[in-house]
mmCIF file of N, CA, C and O in Angstrom:
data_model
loop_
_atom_site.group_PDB
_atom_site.id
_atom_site.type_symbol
_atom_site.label_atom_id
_atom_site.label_comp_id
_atom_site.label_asym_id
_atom_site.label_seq_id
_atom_site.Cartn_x
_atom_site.Cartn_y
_atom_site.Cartn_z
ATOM 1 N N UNK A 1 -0.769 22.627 1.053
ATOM 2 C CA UNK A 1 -0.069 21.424 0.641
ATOM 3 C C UNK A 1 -1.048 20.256 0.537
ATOM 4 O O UNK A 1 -2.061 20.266 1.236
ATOM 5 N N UNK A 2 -0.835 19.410 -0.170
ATOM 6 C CA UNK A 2 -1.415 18.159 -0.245
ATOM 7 C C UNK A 2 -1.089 16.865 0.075
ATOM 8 O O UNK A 2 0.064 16.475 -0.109
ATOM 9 N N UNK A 3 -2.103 15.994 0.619
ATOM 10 C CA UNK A 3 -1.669 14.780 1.308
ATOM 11 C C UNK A 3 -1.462 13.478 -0.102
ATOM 12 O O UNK A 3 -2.416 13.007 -0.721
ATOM 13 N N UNK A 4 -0.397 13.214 -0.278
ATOM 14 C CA UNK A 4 -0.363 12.313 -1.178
ATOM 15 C C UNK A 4 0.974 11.415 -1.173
ATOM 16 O O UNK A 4 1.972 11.765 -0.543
ATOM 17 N N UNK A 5 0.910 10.198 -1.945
ATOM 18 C CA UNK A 5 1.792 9.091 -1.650
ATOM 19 C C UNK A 5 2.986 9.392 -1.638
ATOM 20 O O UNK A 5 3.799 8.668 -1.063
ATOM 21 N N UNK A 6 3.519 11.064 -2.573
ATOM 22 C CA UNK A 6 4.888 11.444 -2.509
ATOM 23 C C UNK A 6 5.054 11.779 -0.784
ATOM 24 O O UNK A 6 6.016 11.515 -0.063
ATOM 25 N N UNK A 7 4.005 12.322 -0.496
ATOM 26 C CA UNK A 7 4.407 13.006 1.051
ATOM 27 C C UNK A 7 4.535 12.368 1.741
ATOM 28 O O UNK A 7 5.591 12.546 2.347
ATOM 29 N N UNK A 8 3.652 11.134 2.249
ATOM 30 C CA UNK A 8 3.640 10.277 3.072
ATOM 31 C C UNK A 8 4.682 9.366 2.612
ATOM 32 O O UNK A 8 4.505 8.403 3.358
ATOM 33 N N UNK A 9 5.526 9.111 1.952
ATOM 34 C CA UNK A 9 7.249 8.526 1.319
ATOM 35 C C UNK A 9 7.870 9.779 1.985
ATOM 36 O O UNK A 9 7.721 9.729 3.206
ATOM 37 N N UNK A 10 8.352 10.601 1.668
ATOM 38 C CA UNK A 10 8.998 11.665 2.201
ATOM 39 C C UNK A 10 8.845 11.942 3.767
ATOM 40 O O UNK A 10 9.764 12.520 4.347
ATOM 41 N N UNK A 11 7.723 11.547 4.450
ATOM 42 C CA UNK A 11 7.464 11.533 5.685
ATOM 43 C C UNK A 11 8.251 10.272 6.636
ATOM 44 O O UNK A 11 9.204 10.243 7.415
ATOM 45 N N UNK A 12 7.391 9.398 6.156
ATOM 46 C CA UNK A 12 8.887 8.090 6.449
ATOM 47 C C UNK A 12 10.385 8.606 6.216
ATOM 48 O O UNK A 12 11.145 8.784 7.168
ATOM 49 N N UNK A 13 10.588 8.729 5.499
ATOM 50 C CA UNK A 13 12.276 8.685 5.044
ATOM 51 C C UNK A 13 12.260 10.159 6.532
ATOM 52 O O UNK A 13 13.080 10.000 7.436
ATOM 53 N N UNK A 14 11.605 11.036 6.579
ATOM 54 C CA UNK A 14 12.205 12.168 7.593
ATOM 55 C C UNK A 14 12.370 11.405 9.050
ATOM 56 O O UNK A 14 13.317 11.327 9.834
ATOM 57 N N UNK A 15 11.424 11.033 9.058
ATOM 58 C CA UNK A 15 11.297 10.008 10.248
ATOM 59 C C UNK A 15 12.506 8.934 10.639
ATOM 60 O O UNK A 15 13.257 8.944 11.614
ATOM 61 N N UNK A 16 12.452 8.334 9.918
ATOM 62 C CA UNK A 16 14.048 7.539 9.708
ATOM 63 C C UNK A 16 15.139 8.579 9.981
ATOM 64 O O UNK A 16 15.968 8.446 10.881
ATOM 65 N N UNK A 17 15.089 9.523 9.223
ATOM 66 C CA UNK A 17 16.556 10.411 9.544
ATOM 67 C C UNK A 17 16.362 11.145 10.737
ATOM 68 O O UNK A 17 17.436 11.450 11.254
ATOM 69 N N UNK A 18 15.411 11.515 11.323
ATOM 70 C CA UNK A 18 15.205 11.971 12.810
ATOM 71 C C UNK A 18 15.632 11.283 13.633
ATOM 72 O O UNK A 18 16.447 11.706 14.453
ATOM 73 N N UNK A 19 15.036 9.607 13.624
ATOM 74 C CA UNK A 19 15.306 8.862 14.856
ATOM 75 C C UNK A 19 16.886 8.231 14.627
ATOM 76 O O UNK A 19 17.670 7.650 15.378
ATOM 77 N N UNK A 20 16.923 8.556 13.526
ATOM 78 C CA UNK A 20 18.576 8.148 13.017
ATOM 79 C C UNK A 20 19.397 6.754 12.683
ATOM 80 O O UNK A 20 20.527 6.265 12.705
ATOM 81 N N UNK A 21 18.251 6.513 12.411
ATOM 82 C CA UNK A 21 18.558 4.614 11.874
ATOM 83 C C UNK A 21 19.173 4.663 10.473
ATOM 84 O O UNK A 21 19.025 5.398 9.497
ATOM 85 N N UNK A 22 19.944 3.558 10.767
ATOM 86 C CA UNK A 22 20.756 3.889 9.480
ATOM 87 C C UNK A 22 19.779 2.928 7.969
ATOM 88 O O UNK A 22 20.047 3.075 6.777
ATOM 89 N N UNK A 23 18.811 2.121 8.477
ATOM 90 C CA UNK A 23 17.862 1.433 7.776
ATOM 91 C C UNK A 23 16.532 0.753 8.711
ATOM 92 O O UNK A 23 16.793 0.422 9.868
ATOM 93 N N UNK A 24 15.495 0.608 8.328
ATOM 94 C CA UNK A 24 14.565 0.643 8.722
ATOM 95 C C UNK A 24 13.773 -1.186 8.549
ATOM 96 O O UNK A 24 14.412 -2.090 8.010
ATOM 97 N N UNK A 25 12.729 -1.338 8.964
ATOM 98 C CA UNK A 25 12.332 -2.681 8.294
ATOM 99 C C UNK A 25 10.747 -1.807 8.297
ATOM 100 O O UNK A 25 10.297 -1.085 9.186
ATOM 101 N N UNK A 26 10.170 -2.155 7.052
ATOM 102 C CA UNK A 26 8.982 -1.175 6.697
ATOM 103 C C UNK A 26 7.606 -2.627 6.255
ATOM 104 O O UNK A 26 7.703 -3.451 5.346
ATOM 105 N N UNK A 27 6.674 -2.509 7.072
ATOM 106 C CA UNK A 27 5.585 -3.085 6.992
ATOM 107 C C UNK A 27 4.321 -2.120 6.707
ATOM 108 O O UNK A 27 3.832 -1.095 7.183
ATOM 109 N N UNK A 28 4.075 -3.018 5.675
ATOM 110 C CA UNK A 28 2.661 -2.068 5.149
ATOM 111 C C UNK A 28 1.369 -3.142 4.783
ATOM 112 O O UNK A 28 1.516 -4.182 4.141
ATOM 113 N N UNK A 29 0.155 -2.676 5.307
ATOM 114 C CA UNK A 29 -0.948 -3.595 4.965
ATOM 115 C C UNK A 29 -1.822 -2.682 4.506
ATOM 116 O O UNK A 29 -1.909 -1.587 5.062
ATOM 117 N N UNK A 30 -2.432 -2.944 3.648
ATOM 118 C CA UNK A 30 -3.405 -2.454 2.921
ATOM 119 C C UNK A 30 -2.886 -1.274 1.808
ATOM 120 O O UNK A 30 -2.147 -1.553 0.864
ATOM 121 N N UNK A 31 -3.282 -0.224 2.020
ATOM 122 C CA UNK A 31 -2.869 0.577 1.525
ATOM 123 C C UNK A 31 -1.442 1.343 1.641
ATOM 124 O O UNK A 31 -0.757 2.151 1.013
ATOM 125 N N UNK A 32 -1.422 0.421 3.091
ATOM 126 C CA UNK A 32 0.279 1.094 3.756
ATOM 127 C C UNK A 32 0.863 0.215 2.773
ATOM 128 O O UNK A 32 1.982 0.700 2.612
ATOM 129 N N UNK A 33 0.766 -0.791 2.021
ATOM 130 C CA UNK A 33 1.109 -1.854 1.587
ATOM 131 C C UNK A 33 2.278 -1.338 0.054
ATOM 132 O O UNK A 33 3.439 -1.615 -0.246
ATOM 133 N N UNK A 34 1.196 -0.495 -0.573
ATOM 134 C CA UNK A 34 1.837 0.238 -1.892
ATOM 135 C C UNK A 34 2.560 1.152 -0.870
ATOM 136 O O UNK A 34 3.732 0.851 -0.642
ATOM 137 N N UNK A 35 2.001 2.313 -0.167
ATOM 138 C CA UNK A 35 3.001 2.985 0.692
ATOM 139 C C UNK A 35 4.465 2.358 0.683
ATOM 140 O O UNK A 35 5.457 2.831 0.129
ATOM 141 N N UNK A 36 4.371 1.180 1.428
ATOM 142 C CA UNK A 36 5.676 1.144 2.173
ATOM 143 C C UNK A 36 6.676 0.262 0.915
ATOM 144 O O UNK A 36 7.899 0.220 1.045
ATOM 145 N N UNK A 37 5.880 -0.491 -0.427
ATOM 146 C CA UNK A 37 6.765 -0.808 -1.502
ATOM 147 C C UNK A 37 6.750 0.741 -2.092
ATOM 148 O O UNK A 37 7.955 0.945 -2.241
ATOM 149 N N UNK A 38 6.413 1.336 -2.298
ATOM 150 C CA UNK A 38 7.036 2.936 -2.955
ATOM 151 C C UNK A 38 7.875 3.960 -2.335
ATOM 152 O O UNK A 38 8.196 5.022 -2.867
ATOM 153 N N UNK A 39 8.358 3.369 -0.624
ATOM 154 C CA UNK A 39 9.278 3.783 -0.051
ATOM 155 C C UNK A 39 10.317 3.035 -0.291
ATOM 156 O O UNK A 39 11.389 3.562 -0.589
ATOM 157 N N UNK A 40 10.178 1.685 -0.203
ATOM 158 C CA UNK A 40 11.387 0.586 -0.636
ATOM 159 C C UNK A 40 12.271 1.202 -2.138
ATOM 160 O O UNK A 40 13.487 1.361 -2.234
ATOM 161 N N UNK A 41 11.081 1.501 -3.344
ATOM 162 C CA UNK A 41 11.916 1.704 -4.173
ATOM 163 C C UNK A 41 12.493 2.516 -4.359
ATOM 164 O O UNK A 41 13.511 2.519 -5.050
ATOM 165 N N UNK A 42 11.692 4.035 -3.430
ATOM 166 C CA UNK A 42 12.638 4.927 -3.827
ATOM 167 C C UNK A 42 14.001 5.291 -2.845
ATOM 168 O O UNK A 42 14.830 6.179 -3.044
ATOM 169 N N UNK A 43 13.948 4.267 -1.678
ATOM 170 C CA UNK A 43 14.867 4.146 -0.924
ATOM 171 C C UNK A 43 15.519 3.447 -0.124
ATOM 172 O O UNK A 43 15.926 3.575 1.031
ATOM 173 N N UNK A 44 15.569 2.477 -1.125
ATOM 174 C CA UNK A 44 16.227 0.931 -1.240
ATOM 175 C C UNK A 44 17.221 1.097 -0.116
ATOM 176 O O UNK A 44 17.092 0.784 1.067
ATOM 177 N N UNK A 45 18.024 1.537 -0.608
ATOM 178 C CA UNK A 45 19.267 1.421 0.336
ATOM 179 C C UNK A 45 19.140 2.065 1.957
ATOM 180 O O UNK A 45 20.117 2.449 2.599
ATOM 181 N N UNK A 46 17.754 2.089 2.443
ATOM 182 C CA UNK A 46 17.114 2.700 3.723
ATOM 183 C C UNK A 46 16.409 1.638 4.095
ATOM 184 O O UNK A 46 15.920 1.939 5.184
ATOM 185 N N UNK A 47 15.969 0.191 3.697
ATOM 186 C CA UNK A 47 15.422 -0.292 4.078
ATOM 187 C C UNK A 47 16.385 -1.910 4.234
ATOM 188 O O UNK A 47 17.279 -2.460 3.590
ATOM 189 N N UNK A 48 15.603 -2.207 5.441
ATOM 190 C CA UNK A 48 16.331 -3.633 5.983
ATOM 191 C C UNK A 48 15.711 -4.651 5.518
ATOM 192 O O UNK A 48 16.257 -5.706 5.196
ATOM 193 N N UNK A 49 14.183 -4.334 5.431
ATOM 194 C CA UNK A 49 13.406 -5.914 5.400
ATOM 195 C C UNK A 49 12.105 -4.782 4.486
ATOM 196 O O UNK A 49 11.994 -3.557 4.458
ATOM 197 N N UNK A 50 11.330 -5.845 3.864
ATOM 198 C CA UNK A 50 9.936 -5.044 3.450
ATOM 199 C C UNK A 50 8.593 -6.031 3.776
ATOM 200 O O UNK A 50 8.127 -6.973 3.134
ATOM 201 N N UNK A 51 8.349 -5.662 4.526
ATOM 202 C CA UNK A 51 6.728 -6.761 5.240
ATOM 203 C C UNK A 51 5.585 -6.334 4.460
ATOM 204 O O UNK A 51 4.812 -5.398 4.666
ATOM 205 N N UNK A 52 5.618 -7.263 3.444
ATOM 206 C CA UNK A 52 3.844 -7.054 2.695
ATOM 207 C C UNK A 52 2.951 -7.678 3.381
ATOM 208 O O UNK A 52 3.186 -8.846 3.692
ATOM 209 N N UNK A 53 1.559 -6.980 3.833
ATOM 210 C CA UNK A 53 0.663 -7.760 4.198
ATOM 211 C C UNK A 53 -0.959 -7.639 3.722
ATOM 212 O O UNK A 53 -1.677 -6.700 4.067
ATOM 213 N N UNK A 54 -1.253 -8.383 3.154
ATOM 214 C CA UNK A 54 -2.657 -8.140 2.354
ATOM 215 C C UNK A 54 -3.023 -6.785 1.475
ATOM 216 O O UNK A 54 -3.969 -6.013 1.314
ATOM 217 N N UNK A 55 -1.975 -6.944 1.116
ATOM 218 C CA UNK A 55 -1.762 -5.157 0.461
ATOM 219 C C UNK A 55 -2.515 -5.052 -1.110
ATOM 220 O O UNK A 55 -3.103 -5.879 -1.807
ATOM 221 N N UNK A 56 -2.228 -3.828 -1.251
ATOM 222 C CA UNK A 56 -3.323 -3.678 -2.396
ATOM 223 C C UNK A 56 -2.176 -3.793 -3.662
ATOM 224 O O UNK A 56 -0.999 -3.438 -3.713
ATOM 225 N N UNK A 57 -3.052 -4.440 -4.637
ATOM 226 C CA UNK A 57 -1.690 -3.812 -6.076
ATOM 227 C C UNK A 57 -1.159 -2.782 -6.337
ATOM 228 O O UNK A 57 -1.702 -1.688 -6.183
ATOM 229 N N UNK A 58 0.275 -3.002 -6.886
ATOM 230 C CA UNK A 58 1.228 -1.736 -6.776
ATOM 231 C C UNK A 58 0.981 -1.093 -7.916
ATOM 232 O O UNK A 58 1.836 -0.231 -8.122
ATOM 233 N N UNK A 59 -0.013 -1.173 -8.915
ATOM 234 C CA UNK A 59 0.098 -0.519 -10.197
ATOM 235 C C UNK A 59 -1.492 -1.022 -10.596
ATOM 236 O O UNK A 59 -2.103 -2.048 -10.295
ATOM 237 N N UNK A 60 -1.897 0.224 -11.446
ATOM 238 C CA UNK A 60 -3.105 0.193 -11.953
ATOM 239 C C UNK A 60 -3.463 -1.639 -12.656
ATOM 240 O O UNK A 60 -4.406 -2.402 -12.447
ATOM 241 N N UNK A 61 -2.753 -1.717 -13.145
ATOM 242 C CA UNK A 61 -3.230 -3.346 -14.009
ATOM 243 C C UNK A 61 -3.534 -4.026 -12.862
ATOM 244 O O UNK A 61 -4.582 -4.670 -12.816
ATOM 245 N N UNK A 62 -2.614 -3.978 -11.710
ATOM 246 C CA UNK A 62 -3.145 -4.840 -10.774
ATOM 247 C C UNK A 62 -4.575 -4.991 -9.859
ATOM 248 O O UNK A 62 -5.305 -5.906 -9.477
ATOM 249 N N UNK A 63 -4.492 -3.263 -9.733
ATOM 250 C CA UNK A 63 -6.106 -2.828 -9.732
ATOM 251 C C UNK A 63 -7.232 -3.800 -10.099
ATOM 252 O O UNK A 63 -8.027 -4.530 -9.507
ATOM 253 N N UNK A 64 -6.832 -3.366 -11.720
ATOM 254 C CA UNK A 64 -7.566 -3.884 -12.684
ATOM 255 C C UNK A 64 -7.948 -5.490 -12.394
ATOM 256 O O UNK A 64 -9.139 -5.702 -12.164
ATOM 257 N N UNK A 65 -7.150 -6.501 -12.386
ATOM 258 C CA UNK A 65 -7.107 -8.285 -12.111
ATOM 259 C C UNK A 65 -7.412 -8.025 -11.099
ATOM 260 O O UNK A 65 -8.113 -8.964 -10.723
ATOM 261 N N UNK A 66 -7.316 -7.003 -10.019
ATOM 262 C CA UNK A 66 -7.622 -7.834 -8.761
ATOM 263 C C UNK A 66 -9.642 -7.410 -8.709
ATOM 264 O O UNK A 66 -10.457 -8.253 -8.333
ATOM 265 N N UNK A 67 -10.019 -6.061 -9.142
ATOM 266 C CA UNK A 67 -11.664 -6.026 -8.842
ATOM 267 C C UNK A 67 -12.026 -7.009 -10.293
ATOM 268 O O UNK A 67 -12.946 -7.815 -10.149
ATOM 269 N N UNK A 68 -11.476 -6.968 -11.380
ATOM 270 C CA UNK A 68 -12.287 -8.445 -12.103
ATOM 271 C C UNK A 68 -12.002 -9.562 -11.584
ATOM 272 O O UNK A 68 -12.562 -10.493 -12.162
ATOM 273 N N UNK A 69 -11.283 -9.891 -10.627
ATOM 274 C CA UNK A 69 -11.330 -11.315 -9.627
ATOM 275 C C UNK A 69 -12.324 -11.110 -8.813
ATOM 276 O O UNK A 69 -13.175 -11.999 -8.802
ATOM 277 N N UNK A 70 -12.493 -10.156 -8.083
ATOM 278 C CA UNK A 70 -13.391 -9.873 -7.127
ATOM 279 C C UNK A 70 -14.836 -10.318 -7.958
ATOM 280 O O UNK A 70 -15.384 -11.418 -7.895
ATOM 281 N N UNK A 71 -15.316 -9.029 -8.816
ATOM 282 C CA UNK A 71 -16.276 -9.559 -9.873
ATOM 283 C C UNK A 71 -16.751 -11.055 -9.890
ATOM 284 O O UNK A 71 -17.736 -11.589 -9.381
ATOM 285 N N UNK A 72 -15.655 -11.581 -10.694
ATOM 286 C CA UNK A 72 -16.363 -13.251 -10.889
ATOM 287 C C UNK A 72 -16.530 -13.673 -10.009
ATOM 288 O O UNK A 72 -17.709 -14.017 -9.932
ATOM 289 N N UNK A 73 -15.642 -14.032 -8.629
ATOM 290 C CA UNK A 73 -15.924 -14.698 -7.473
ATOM 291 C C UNK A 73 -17.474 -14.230 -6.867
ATOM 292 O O UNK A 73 -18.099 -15.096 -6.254
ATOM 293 N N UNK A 74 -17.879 -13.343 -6.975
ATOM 294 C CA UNK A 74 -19.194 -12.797 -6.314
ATOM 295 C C UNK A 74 -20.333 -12.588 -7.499
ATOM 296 O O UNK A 74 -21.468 -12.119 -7.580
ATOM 297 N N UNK A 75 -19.766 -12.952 -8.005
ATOM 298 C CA UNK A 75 -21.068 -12.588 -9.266
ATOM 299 C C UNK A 75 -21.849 -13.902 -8.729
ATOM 300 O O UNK A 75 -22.869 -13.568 -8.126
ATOM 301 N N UNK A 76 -21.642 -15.375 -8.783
ATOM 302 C CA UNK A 76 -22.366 -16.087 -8.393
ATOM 303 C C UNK A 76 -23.691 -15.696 -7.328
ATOM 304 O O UNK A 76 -24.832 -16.156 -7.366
ATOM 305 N N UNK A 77 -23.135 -14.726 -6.416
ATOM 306 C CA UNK A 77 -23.927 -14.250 -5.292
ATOM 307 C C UNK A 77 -24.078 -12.874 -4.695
ATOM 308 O O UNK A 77 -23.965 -12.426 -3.554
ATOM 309 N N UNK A 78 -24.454 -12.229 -6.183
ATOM 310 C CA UNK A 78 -25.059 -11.037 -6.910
ATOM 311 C C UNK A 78 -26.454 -10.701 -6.202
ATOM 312 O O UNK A 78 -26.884 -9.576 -5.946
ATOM 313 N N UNK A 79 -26.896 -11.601 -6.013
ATOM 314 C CA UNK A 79 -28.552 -11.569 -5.449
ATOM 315 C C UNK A 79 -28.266 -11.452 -4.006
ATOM 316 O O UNK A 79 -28.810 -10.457 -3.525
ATOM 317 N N UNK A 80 -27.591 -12.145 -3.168
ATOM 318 C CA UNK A 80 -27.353 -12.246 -1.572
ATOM 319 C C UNK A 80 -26.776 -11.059 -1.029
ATOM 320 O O UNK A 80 -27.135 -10.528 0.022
ATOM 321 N N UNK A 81 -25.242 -10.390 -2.309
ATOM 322 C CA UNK A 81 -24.573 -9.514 -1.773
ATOM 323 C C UNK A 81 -25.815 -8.224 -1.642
ATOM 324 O O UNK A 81 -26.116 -7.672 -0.583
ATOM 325 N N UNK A 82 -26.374 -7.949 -2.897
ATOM 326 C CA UNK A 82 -27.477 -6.710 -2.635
ATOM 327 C C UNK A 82 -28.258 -7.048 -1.479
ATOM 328 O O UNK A 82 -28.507 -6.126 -0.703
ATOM 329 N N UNK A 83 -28.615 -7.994 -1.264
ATOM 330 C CA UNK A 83 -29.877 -8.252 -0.066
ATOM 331 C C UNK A 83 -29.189 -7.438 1.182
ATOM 332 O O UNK A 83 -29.771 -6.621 1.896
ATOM 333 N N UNK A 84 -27.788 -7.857 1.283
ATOM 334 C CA UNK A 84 -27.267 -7.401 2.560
ATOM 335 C C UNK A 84 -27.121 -5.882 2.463
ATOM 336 O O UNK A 84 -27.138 -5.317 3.557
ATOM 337 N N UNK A 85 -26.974 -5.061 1.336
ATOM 338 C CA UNK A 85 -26.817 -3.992 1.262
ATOM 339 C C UNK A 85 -27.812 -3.331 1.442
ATOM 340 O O UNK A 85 -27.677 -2.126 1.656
ATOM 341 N N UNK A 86 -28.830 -3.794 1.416
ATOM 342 C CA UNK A 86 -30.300 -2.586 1.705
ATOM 343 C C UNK A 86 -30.664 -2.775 2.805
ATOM 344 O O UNK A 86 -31.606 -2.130 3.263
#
């Protein structure tokens, strides 16, 4: 089997029906972040509250705007960031 965002959604939701809550309040940071909005949508009516926290974009475009933001902001200090890397 494979570890992927369907499973870890499906893992929550088992979890929920184990401990037997009839809705949940789901916080996700970072990567838990898309996690826990791709549990919200696919199981809206399971969730109480949804806590985003510094989370990553929920969809490729966002990807996209967020490392060409990254890009420009640091391009200025292109020369400093490599220094630290070697």
């Amino acid at each position: 089997t494979y570890i992927n965002l369907t499973r870890f959604t499906n893992d929550i939701e088992a979890i929920r029906q184990f401990l037997g809550y009839d809705k949940i309040a789901v916080l996700g940071h970072s990567w838990g972040g898309l996690l826990a909005m791709n549990y919200a949508i696919k199981y809206p009516n399971n969730v109480s509250r949804l806590i985003l926290v510094d989370t990553m974009p929920a969809d490729l475009n966002g990807i996209m705007a967020a490392a060409s933001e990254i890009e420009k902001r640091t391009a200025p200090f292109k020369d400093e960031i490599e220094a630290l890397s070697n």
